[in-house]
PDB file of C-alpha atoms in Angstrom:
ATOM      1  CA  MET A   1      14.476  21.059 -27.609  1.00  0.00           C
ATOM      2  CA  ALA A   2      17.277  22.534 -29.600  1.00  0.00           C
ATOM      3  CA  SER A   3      18.516  20.438 -32.486  1.00  0.00           C
ATOM      4  CA  ARG A   4      21.995  20.044 -31.011  1.00  0.00           C
ATOM      5  CA  SER A   5      20.687  18.887 -27.651  1.00  0.00           C
ATOM      6  CA  GLY A   6      18.183  16.599 -29.355  1.00  0.00           C
ATOM      7  CA  LEU A   7      20.943  15.060 -31.462  1.00  0.00           C
ATOM      8  CA  GLN A   8      23.014  14.415 -28.337  1.00  0.00           C
ATOM      9  CA  VAL A   9      20.122  12.607 -26.667  1.00  0.00           C
ATOM     10  CA  LEU A  10      19.398  10.637 -29.835  1.00  0.00           C
ATOM     11  CA  LEU A  11      23.001   9.463 -30.198  1.00  0.00           C
ATOM     12  CA  TRP A  12      23.213   8.608 -26.495  1.00  0.00           C
ATOM     13  CA  ALA A  13      19.938   6.646 -26.524  1.00  0.00           C
ATOM     14  CA  SER A  14      20.885   4.891 -29.764  1.00  0.00           C
ATOM     15  CA  GLY A  15      24.220   3.801 -28.311  1.00  0.00           C
ATOM     16  CA  LEU A  16      22.528   2.382 -25.229  1.00  0.00           C
ATOM     17  CA  ALA A  17      19.895   0.630 -27.346  1.00  0.00           C
ATOM     18  CA  ILE A  18      22.554  -0.991 -29.543  1.00  0.00           C
ATOM     19  CA  ALA A  19      24.572  -2.157 -26.532  1.00  0.00           C
ATOM     20  CA  LEU A  20      21.505  -3.607 -24.799  1.00  0.00           C
ATOM     21  CA  SER A  21      20.381  -5.293 -28.013  1.00  0.00           C
ATOM     22  CA  LEU A  22      23.752  -7.013 -28.294  1.00  0.00           C
ATOM     23  CA  LEU A  23      23.475  -8.224 -24.693  1.00  0.00           C
ATOM     24  CA  ALA A  24      19.971  -9.557 -25.360  1.00  0.00           C
ATOM     25  CA  ALA A  25      21.242 -11.364 -28.466  1.00  0.00           C
ATOM     26  CA  GLN A  26      23.993 -12.986 -26.414  1.00  0.00           C
ATOM     27  CA  ASP A  27      21.415 -14.102 -23.844  1.00  0.00           C
ATOM     28  CA  ARG A  28      19.429 -15.850 -26.566  1.00  0.00           C
ATOM     29  CA  ILE A  29      22.530 -17.890 -27.363  1.00  0.00           C
ATOM     30  CA  GLY A  30      23.099 -18.743 -23.713  1.00  0.00           C
ATOM     31  CA  VAL A  31      23.159 -17.115 -20.294  1.00  0.00           C
ATOM     32  CA  LEU A  32      26.290 -16.603 -18.233  1.00  0.00           C
ATOM     33  CA  THR A  33      27.737 -19.660 -16.558  1.00  0.00           C
ATOM     34  CA  GLY A  34      28.403 -19.923 -12.859  1.00  0.00           C
ATOM     35  CA  PRO A  35      26.464 -20.291  -9.633  1.00  0.00           C
ATOM     36  CA  THR A  36      23.141 -18.537  -9.116  1.00  0.00           C
ATOM     37  CA  LEU A  37      23.876 -16.066  -6.341  1.00  0.00           C
ATOM     38  CA  VAL A  38      20.250 -15.013  -5.821  1.00  0.00           C
ATOM     39  CA  ASP A  39      17.600 -17.700  -5.341  1.00  0.00           C
ATOM     40  CA  SER A  40      14.091 -16.263  -5.389  1.00  0.00           C
ATOM     41  CA  PRO A  41      11.851 -18.048  -2.850  1.00  0.00           C
ATOM     42  CA  GLN A  42       8.617 -19.728  -3.916  1.00  0.00           C
ATOM     43  CA  SER A  43       5.340 -18.162  -2.816  1.00  0.00           C
ATOM     44  CA  SER A  44       1.855 -19.511  -2.246  1.00  0.00           C
ATOM     45  CA  VAL A  45       0.310 -16.156  -3.195  1.00  0.00           C
ATOM     46  CA  SER A  46      -1.298 -16.333  -6.636  1.00  0.00           C
ATOM     47  CA  LEU A  47      -0.405 -13.792  -9.291  1.00  0.00           C
ATOM     48  CA  PRO A  48      -3.947 -12.281  -9.457  1.00  0.00           C
ATOM     49  CA  THR A  49      -3.980 -11.855  -5.667  1.00  0.00           C
ATOM     50  CA  GLU A  50      -0.556 -10.242  -5.752  1.00  0.00           C
ATOM     51  CA  ALA A  51      -1.651  -7.859  -8.510  1.00  0.00           C
ATOM     52  CA  ILE A  52      -4.821  -6.839  -6.633  1.00  0.00           C
ATOM     53  CA  VAL A  53      -2.981  -6.181  -3.356  1.00  0.00           C
ATOM     54  CA  LEU A  54      -0.198  -4.280  -5.128  1.00  0.00           C
ATOM     55  CA  ALA A  55      -2.738  -2.165  -7.014  1.00  0.00           C
ATOM     56  CA  ALA A  56      -4.494  -1.341  -3.733  1.00  0.00           C
ATOM     57  CA  ILE A  57      -1.206  -0.282  -2.125  1.00  0.00           C
ATOM     58  CA  LEU A  58      -0.312   1.898  -5.091  1.00  0.00           C
ATOM     59  CA  LEU A  59      -3.776   3.477  -4.989  1.00  0.00           C
ATOM     60  CA  VAL A  60      -3.251   4.357  -1.318  1.00  0.00           C
ATOM     61  CA  ALA A  61       0.146   5.789  -2.274  1.00  0.00           C
ATOM     62  CA  LEU A  62      -1.438   7.993  -4.941  1.00  0.00           C
ATOM     63  CA  LEU A  63      -4.086   9.224  -2.519  1.00  0.00           C
ATOM     64  CA  LEU A  64      -1.326  10.247  -0.121  1.00  0.00           C
ATOM     65  CA  ARG A  65       0.598  12.105  -2.799  1.00  0.00           C
ATOM     66  CA  VAL A  66      -1.663  13.747  -5.382  1.00  0.00           C
ATOM     67  CA  PRO A  67      -4.551  15.536  -3.563  1.00  0.00           C
ATOM     68  CA  HIS A  68      -3.855  19.219  -2.798  1.00  0.00           C
ATOM     69  CA  LEU A  69      -0.379  18.759  -4.258  1.00  0.00           C
ATOM     70  CA  ALA A  70       0.144  22.411  -5.168  1.00  0.00           C
ATOM     71  CA  SER A  71      -0.928  23.664  -1.734  1.00  0.00           C
ATOM     72  CA  PHE A  72       0.692  21.085   0.542  1.00  0.00           C
ATOM     73  CA  PRO A  73       3.488  21.365   1.546  1.00  0.00           C
ATOM     74  CA  PRO A  74       2.387  25.000   1.839  1.00  0.00           C
ATOM     75  CA  ARG A  75       5.877  26.497   1.747  1.00  0.00           C
ATOM     76  CA  LEU A  76       7.834  26.726  -1.490  1.00  0.00           C
ATOM     77  CA  HIS A  77      11.435  26.093  -0.525  1.00  0.00           C
ATOM     78  CA  ASN A  78      14.204  28.025  -2.258  1.00  0.00           C
ATOM     79  CA  ASP A  79      15.801  24.831  -3.569  1.00  0.00           C
ATOM     80  CA  GLU A  80      12.460  23.590  -4.859  1.00  0.00           C
ATOM     81  CA  MET A  81      12.005  26.877  -6.702  1.00  0.00           C
ATOM     82  CA  SER A  82      15.543  26.630  -8.129  1.00  0.00           C
ATOM     83  CA  CYS A  83      14.887  23.089  -9.376  1.00  0.00           C
ATOM     84  CA  GLY A  84      11.734  24.330 -11.071  1.00  0.00           C
ATOM     85  CA  LEU A  85      13.520  27.212 -12.763  1.00  0.00           C
ATOM     86  CA  ALA A  86      16.294  24.884 -13.966  1.00  0.00           C
ATOM     87  CA  ALA A  87      13.677  22.496 -15.336  1.00  0.00           C
ATOM     88  CA  ARG A  88      11.848  25.298 -17.140  1.00  0.00           C
ATOM     89  CA  GLU A  89      14.960  25.904 -19.237  1.00  0.00           C
ATOM     90  CA  PHE A  90      14.066  22.738 -21.155  1.00  0.00           C
ATOM     91  CA  LEU A  91      10.697  24.208 -22.101  1.00  0.00           C
ATOM     92  CA  ALA A  92      12.422  27.136 -23.808  1.00  0.00           C
ATOM     93  CA  SER A  93      14.120  27.258 -27.182  1.00  0.00           C
ATOM     94  CA  PRO A  94      16.982  26.717 -27.469  1.00  0.00           C
ATOM     95  CA  ALA A  95      17.103  24.241 -24.598  1.00  0.00           C
ATOM     96  CA  PRO A  96      20.375  23.553 -22.775  1.00  0.00           C
ATOM     97  CA  SER A  97      22.341  20.374 -23.277  1.00  0.00           C
ATOM     98  CA  VAL A  98      21.178  17.465 -21.155  1.00  0.00           C
ATOM     99  CA  PHE A  99      24.829  16.493 -20.673  1.00  0.00           C
ATOM    100  CA  SER A 100      25.951  19.602 -18.836  1.00  0.00           C
ATOM    101  CA  LEU A 101      25.802  21.121 -15.374  1.00  0.00           C
ATOM    102  CA  GLY A 102      22.989  23.371 -14.222  1.00  0.00           C
ATOM    103  CA  TRP A 103      21.916  24.931 -10.962  1.00  0.00           C
ATOM    104  CA  TYR A 104      24.362  24.328  -8.096  1.00  0.00           C
ATOM    105  CA  SER A 105      26.580  22.298 -10.478  1.00  0.00           C
ATOM    106  CA  CYS A 106      24.007  19.505 -10.611  1.00  0.00           C
ATOM    107  CA  PRO A 107      23.780  17.441 -13.815  1.00  0.00           C
ATOM    108  CA  ARG A 108      21.080  18.850 -16.067  1.00  0.00           C
ATOM    109  CA  PHE A 109      19.753  15.383 -16.841  1.00  0.00           C
ATOM    110  CA  GLY A 110      17.927  15.463 -13.507  1.00  0.00           C
ATOM    111  CA  PHE A 111      16.338  18.789 -14.371  1.00  0.00           C
ATOM    112  CA  PHE A 112      15.385  17.375 -17.757  1.00  0.00           C
ATOM    113  CA  LEU A 113      13.432  14.626 -15.977  1.00  0.00           C
ATOM    114  CA  THR A 114      11.739  17.260 -13.838  1.00  0.00           C
ATOM    115  CA  SER A 115      10.848  19.241 -16.950  1.00  0.00           C
ATOM    116  CA  LEU A 116       8.771  16.311 -18.197  1.00  0.00           C
ATOM    117  CA  GLY A 117       6.381  16.928 -15.321  1.00  0.00           C
ATOM    118  CA  LEU A 118       6.065  20.559 -16.385  1.00  0.00           C
ATOM    119  CA  ARG A 119       5.496  19.525 -19.983  1.00  0.00           C
ATOM    120  CA  PHE A 120       2.804  16.915 -19.329  1.00  0.00           C
ATOM    121  CA  PHE A 121       1.088  18.276 -16.204  1.00  0.00           C
ATOM    122  CA  GLY A 122       1.467  22.015 -16.758  1.00  0.00           C
ATOM    123  CA  ASP A 123       4.081  24.697 -16.244  1.00  0.00           C
ATOM    124  CA  SER A 124       3.073  25.203 -12.623  1.00  0.00           C
ATOM    125  CA  LEU A 125       3.869  24.115  -9.088  1.00  0.00           C
ATOM    126  CA  PHE A 126       1.537  21.166  -9.589  1.00  0.00           C
ATOM    127  CA  GLY A 127       3.460  20.059 -12.675  1.00  0.00           C
ATOM    128  CA  LEU A 128       6.765  20.490 -10.870  1.00  0.00           C
ATOM    129  CA  ARG A 129       5.692  18.334  -7.948  1.00  0.00           C
ATOM    130  CA  MET A 130       4.003  15.749 -10.165  1.00  0.00           C
ATOM    131  CA  SER A 131       7.421  14.826 -11.540  1.00  0.00           C
ATOM    132  CA  SER A 132       8.323  13.697  -8.009  1.00  0.00           C
ATOM    133  CA  VAL A 133       5.015  11.884  -7.598  1.00  0.00           C
ATOM    134  CA  VAL A 134       5.644   9.837 -10.739  1.00  0.00           C
ATOM    135  CA  LEU A 135       9.192   8.904  -9.740  1.00  0.00           C
ATOM    136  CA  GLY A 136       8.020   8.113  -6.215  1.00  0.00           C
ATOM    137  CA  MET A 137       5.455   5.697  -7.625  1.00  0.00           C
ATOM    138  CA  VAL A 138       8.097   4.185  -9.907  1.00  0.00           C
ATOM    139  CA  SER A 139      10.317   3.598  -6.869  1.00  0.00           C
ATOM    140  CA  LEU A 140       7.462   1.808  -5.071  1.00  0.00           C
ATOM    141  CA  LEU A 141       7.110  -0.623  -7.954  1.00  0.00           C
ATOM    142  CA  GLY A 142      10.860  -1.238  -7.836  1.00  0.00           C
ATOM    143  CA  ILE A 143      10.709  -1.852  -4.080  1.00  0.00           C
ATOM    144  CA  HIS A 144       8.048  -4.504  -4.608  1.00  0.00           C
ATOM    145  CA  LEU A 145       9.976  -6.262  -7.354  1.00  0.00           C
ATOM    146  CA  LEU A 146      13.207  -6.191  -5.341  1.00  0.00           C
ATOM    147  CA  GLY A 147      11.539  -7.512  -2.194  1.00  0.00           C
ATOM    148  CA  ARG A 148       9.685 -10.133  -4.222  1.00  0.00           C
ATOM    149  CA  LEU A 149      12.874 -11.341  -5.860  1.00  0.00           C
ATOM    150  CA  LEU A 150      14.941 -11.558  -2.685  1.00  0.00           C
ATOM    151  CA  PHE A 151      12.416 -12.540  -0.016  1.00  0.00           C
ATOM    152  CA  GLY A 152       9.148 -13.524  -1.700  1.00  0.00           C
ATOM    153  CA  VAL A 153       5.840 -11.939  -2.656  1.00  0.00           C
ATOM    154  CA  GLY A 154       4.698 -11.268   0.907  1.00  0.00           C
ATOM    155  CA  ALA A 155       7.889  -9.416   1.778  1.00  0.00           C
ATOM    156  CA  GLY A 156       7.688  -7.385  -1.424  1.00  0.00           C
ATOM    157  CA  LEU A 157       4.120  -6.301  -0.729  1.00  0.00           C
ATOM    158  CA  LEU A 158       4.879  -5.480   2.901  1.00  0.00           C
ATOM    159  CA  ALA A 159       7.957  -3.433   1.967  1.00  0.00           C
ATOM    160  CA  THR A 160       5.924  -1.543  -0.616  1.00  0.00           C
ATOM    161  CA  LEU A 161       3.210  -0.797   1.942  1.00  0.00           C
ATOM    162  CA  PHE A 162       5.752   0.490   4.447  1.00  0.00           C
ATOM    163  CA  ALA A 163       7.431   2.701   1.836  1.00  0.00           C
ATOM    164  CA  ALA A 164       4.104   3.950   0.453  1.00  0.00           C
ATOM    165  CA  THR A 165       3.069   5.231   3.891  1.00  0.00           C
ATOM    166  CA  PHE A 166       6.506   6.222   5.209  1.00  0.00           C
ATOM    167  CA  HIS A 167       6.439   9.945   5.957  1.00  0.00           C
ATOM    168  CA  TRP A 168       9.787  10.725   4.310  1.00  0.00           C
ATOM    169  CA  HIS A 169       8.826   8.902   1.120  1.00  0.00           C
ATOM    170  CA  VAL A 170       5.497  10.725   1.027  1.00  0.00           C
ATOM    171  CA  HIS A 171       7.178  14.079   1.666  1.00  0.00           C
ATOM    172  CA  LEU A 172       9.844  13.694  -1.008  1.00  0.00           C
ATOM    173  CA  SER A 173       7.174  12.525  -3.461  1.00  0.00           C
ATOM    174  CA  ARG A 174       5.120  15.673  -2.843  1.00  0.00           C
ATOM    175  CA  THR A 175       7.896  18.224  -3.337  1.00  0.00           C
ATOM    176  CA  GLY A 176       9.632  19.551  -6.423  1.00  0.00           C
ATOM    177  CA  PHE A 177      13.121  18.622  -5.249  1.00  0.00           C
ATOM    178  CA  HIS A 178      15.118  16.186  -7.349  1.00  0.00           C
ATOM    179  CA  TYR A 179      16.066  14.030  -4.354  1.00  0.00           C
ATOM    180  CA  VAL A 180      13.431  11.411  -5.161  1.00  0.00           C
ATOM    181  CA  GLN A 181      15.247  10.700  -8.434  1.00  0.00           C
ATOM    182  CA  GLY A 182      18.223   9.131  -6.670  1.00  0.00           C
ATOM    183  CA  MET A 183      15.941   6.921  -4.602  1.00  0.00           C
ATOM    184  CA  ALA A 184      14.001   5.691  -7.626  1.00  0.00           C
ATOM    185  CA  PHE A 185      17.070   4.970  -9.750  1.00  0.00           C
ATOM    186  CA  ALA A 186      18.932   3.317  -6.862  1.00  0.00           C
ATOM    187  CA  VAL A 187      16.068   0.901  -6.152  1.00  0.00           C
ATOM    188  CA  TRP A 188      15.780  -0.122  -9.787  1.00  0.00           C
ATOM    189  CA  ALA A 189      19.561  -0.466 -10.184  1.00  0.00           C
ATOM    190  CA  VAL A 190      19.746  -2.818  -7.194  1.00  0.00           C
ATOM    191  CA  TYR A 191      16.746  -4.796  -8.447  1.00  0.00           C
ATOM    192  CA  LEU A 192      18.192  -5.241 -11.931  1.00  0.00           C
ATOM    193  CA  LEU A 193      21.570  -6.201 -10.478  1.00  0.00           C
ATOM    194  CA  ALA A 194      19.909  -8.812  -8.252  1.00  0.00           C
ATOM    195  CA  LEU A 195      17.871 -10.011 -11.244  1.00  0.00           C
ATOM    196  CA  GLY A 196      21.098 -10.468 -13.157  1.00  0.00           C
ATOM    197  CA  PHE A 197      22.549 -12.613 -10.395  1.00  0.00           C
ATOM    198  CA  ALA A 198      19.295 -14.600 -10.239  1.00  0.00           C
ATOM    199  CA  THR A 199      18.939 -15.229 -13.987  1.00  0.00           C
ATOM    200  CA  ARG A 200      22.585 -14.887 -15.137  1.00  0.00           C
ATOM    201  CA  ARG A 201      21.327 -12.760 -18.026  1.00  0.00           C
ATOM    202  CA  ARG A 202      23.641 -10.134 -19.472  1.00  0.00           C
ATOM    203  CA  LEU A 203      20.722  -7.837 -20.309  1.00  0.00           C
ATOM    204  CA  ALA A 204      19.787  -7.496 -16.631  1.00  0.00           C
ATOM    205  CA  PHE A 205      23.345  -6.512 -15.729  1.00  0.00           C
ATOM    206  CA  GLY A 206      23.420  -4.084 -18.660  1.00  0.00           C
ATOM    207  CA  LEU A 207      20.165  -2.445 -17.619  1.00  0.00           C
ATOM    208  CA  ALA A 208      21.476  -2.133 -14.048  1.00  0.00           C
ATOM    209  CA  GLY A 209      24.493  -0.299 -15.418  1.00  0.00           C
ATOM    210  CA  VAL A 210      22.319   2.006 -17.519  1.00  0.00           C
ATOM    211  CA  VAL A 211      20.126   2.879 -14.551  1.00  0.00           C
TER     212      VAL A 211
END
């Protein structure tokens, strides 16, 4: 990455880290006062059982997303190709600024995330689509935590199972589009916001804002 772009990311990340650290320090002094708006229900499911079932669901999700990834879907859509080309710009030197607009006036930060798949899994269609697989799996974890917080462990596991096998979730997780990014970030933002209301911790609200 070009030095200028790298400096921008460093300053941005440092500012967020400082702000979140201050929120965490305030939480150590005392959480926010007021009523608890989210009351997480108690569950009879033990933590080891929950972990085993969740791991099994995530394994099924991976098996639905990774095999034959570069050959299915068989058709390379124009938009998928354009997302890949925009992401490849971050593999070149100098790389574009993360805080600018790229293809179709979309923020380049999304293409930067896609470029990580190309960097770690190969500059290929497989690497492009693996970026969506990873974010799809991240969204499944967020779905479980959100369902667990609001409705209990059983609801969280069931919601994760439904999402893991839902055809649209599987499809978007197997393509190189950036649409899965919005889904993943939205789930985690809602979860962290709900966690903030449940715990009254400033850090949770801050993380929700960052996401």
